[in-house]
CSV table of C-alpha atoms in Angstrom, one decimal:
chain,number,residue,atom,x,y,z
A,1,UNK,CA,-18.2,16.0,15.7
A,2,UNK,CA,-16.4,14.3,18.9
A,3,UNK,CA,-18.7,11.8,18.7
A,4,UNK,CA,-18.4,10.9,15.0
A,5,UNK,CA,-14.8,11.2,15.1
A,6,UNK,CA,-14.9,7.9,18.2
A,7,UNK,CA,-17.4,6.4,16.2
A,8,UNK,CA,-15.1,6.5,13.0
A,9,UNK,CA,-11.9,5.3,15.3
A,10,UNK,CA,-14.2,2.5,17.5
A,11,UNK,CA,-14.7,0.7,13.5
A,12,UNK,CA,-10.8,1.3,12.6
A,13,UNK,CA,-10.2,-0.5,15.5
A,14,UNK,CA,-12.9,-2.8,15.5
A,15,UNK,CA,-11.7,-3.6,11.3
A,16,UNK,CA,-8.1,-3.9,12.1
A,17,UNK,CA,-8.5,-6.2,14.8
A,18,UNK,CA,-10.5,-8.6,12.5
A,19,UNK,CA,-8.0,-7.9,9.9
A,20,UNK,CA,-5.5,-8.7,12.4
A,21,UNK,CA,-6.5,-12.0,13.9
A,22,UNK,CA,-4.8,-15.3,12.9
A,23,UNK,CA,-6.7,-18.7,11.6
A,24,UNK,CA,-7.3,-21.4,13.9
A,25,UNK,CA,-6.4,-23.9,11.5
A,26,UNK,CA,-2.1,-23.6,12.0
A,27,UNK,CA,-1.5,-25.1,7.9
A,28,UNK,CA,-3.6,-22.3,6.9
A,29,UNK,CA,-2.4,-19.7,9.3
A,30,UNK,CA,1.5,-20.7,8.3
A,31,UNK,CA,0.7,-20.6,4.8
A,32,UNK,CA,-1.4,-16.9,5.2
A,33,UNK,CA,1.3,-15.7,7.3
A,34,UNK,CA,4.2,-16.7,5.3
A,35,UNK,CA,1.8,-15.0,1.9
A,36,UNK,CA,1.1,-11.7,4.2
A,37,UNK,CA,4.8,-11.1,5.6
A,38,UNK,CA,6.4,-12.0,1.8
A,39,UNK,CA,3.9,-9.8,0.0
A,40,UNK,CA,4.2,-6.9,2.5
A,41,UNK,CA,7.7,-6.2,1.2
A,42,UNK,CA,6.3,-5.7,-2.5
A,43,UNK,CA,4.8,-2.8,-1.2
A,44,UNK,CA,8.4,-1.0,0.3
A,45,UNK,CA,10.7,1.2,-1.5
A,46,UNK,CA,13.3,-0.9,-2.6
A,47,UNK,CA,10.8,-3.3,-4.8
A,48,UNK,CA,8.5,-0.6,-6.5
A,49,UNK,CA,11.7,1.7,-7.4
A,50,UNK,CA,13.8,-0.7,-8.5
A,51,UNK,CA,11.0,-2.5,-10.8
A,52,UNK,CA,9.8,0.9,-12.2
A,53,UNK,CA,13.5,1.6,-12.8
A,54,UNK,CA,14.0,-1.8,-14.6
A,55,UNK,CA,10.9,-1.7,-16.4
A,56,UNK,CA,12.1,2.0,-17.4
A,57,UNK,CA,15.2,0.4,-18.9
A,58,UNK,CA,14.5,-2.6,-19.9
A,59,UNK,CA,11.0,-2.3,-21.6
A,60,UNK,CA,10.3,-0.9,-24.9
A,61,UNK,CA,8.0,1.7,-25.8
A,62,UNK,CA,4.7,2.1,-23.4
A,63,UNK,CA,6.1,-0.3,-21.6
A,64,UNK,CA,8.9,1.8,-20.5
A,65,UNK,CA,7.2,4.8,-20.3
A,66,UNK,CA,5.2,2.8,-17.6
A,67,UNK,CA,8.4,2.1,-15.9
A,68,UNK,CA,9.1,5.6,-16.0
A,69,UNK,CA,5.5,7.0,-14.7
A,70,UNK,CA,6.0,4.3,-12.1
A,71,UNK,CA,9.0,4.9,-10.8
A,72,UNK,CA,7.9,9.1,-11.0
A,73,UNK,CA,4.2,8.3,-9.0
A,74,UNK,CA,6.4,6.4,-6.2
A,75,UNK,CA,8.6,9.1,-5.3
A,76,UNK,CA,6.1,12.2,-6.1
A,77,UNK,CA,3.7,10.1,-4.0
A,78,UNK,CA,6.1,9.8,-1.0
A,79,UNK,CA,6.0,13.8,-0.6
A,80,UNK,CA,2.6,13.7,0.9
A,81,UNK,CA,3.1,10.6,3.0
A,82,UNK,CA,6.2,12.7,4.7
A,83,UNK,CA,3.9,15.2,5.4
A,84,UNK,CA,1.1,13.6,6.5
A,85,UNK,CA,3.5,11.2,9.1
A,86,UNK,CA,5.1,14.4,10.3
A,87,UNK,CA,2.0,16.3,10.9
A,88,UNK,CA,-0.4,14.0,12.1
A,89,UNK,CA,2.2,11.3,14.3
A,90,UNK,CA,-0.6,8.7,14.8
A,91,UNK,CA,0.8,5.8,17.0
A,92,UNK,CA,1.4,2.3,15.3
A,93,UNK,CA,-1.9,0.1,16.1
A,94,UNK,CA,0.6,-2.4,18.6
A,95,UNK,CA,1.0,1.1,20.2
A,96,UNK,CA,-2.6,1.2,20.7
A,97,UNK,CA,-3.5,-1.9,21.0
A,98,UNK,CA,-1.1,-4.4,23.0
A,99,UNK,CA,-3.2,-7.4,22.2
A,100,UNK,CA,-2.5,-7.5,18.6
A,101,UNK,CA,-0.4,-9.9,16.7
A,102,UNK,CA,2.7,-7.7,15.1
A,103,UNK,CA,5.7,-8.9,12.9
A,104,UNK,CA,9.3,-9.5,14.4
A,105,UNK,CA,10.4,-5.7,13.5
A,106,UNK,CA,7.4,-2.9,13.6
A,107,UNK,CA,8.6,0.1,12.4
A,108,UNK,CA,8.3,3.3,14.9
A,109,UNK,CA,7.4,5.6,12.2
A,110,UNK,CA,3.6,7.3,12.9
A,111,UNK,CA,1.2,4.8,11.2
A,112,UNK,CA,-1.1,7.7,8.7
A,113,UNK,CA,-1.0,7.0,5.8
A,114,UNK,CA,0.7,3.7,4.7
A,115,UNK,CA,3.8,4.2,2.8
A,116,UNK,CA,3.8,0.4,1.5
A,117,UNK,CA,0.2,1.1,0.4
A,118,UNK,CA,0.8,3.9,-1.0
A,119,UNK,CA,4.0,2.9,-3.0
A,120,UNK,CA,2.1,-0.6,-4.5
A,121,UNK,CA,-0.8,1.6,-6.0
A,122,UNK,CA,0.9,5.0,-7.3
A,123,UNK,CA,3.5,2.0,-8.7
A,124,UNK,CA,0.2,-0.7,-10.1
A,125,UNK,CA,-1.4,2.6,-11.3
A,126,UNK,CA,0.7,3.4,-14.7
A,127,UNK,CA,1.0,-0.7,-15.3
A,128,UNK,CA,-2.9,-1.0,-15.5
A,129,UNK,CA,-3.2,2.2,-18.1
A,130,UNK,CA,-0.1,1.1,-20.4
A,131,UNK,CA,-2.6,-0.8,-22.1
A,132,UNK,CA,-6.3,-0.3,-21.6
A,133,UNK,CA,-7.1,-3.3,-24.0
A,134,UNK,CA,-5.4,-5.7,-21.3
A,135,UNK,CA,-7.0,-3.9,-18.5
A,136,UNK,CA,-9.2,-7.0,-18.2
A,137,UNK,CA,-5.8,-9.1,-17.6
A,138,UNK,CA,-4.2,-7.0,-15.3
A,139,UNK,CA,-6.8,-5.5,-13.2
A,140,UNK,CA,-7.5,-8.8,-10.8
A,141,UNK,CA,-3.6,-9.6,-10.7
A,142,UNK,CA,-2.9,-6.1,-9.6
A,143,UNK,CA,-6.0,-5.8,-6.9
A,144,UNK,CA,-5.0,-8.9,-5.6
A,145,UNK,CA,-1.3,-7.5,-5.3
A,146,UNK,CA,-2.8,-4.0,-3.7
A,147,UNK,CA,-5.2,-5.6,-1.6
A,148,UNK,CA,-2.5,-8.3,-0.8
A,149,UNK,CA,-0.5,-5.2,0.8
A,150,UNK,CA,-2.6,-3.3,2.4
A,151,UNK,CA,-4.1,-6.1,4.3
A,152,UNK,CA,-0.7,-7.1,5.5
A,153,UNK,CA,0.0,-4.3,6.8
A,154,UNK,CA,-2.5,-4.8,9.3
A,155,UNK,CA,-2.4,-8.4,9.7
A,156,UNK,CA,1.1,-7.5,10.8
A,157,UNK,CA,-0.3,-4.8,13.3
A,158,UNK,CA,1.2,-1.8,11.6
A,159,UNK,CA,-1.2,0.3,10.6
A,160,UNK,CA,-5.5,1.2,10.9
A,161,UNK,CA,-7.4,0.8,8.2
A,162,UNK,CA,-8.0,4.1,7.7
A,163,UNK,CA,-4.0,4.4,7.3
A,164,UNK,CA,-4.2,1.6,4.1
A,165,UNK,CA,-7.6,3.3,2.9
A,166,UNK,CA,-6.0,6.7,2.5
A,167,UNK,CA,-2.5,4.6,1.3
A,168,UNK,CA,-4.5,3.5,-1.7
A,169,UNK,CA,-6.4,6.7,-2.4
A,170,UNK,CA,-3.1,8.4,-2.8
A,171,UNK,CA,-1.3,6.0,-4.5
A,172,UNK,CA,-3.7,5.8,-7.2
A,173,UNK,CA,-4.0,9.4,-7.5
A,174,UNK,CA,-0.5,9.5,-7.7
A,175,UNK,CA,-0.3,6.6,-10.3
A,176,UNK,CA,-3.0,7.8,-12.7
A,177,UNK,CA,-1.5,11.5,-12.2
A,178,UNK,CA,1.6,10.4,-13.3
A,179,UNK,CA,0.4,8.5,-16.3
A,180,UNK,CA,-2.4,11.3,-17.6
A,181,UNK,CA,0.9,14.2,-17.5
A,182,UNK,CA,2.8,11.8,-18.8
A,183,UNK,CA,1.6,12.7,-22.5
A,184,UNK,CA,2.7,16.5,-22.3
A,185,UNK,CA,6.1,15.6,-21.2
């Protein structure tokens, strides 16, 4: 099992290095970076409340009850990732790993699971069932917003990939929780 378990950390590491590393081409690594540190913040608290609590009151009819499951997935989904940070306290990758690129302001928080991860897909989650008819629409806008953020966060050397992976499982749960109870509500 020891073996598996370094196995399983040597290609967390191995991933989030690759994931990590900047283009040698500097118009394509200003315009990445600038996309990566923007997008991260899409996935924090203040922009998936706040647009699940507009969408809540300013939407009509599935559309708001979207709003609503949203904004419910995001903070239902945050009990967990409280938990998890608590009991586990995994070190930050730059912790780790002092060669890595990292953002002007890591957090100090343990790094498992991602909260931004988490938050983009328990918030994308009741936006892509609203309307299963426009499922073909949404669903490429919305993985490249979820991808988008979990990516950053370890271009900006803040978490494993293991921490985004589990992020995004939990999210979605979250989100397509929230939207399946929604109905006996």
């Amino acid at each position: 099992m020891e073996t598996m378990v370094g196995w399983l950390r040597s290609r967390d590491n191995d991933m989030l290095v690759w994931m990590n590393r900047r283009p040698v081409n500097r118009g394509i690594q200003r315009l990445l970076g600038w996309w990566l540190h923007t997008i991260t913040h899409t996935g924090g608290a203040s922009f998936t409340l706040a647009t699940a609590l507009c969408g809540l009151l300013l939407l009509k009819g599935s559309w708001s009850a979207a709003g609503a499951q949203a904004l419910f997935a995001v903070i239902v989904s945050h009990i967990p990732v409280a938990i998890v940070k608590r009991k586990i306290k995994r070190l930050r990758p730059y912790q780790r790993l002092p060669h890595l690129n990292i953002c002007k302001k890591p957090l100090l928080d343990p790094s498992f699971p991602s909260g931004h991860t988490t938050a983009i897909f328990a918030w994308l989650m009741p936006w892509l069932l609203v309307d299963t008819t426009l499922l073909i629409v949404l669903l490429p806008a919305a993985l490249l917003l979820g991808l988008s953020v979990a990516w950053s966060r370890m271009y900006l050397g803040l978490h494993y990939p293991s921490d985004v992976a589990a992020g995004a499982v939990l999210g979605s749960l979250a989100g397509a929780l929230s939207s399946s109870l929604w109905s006996f509500i």
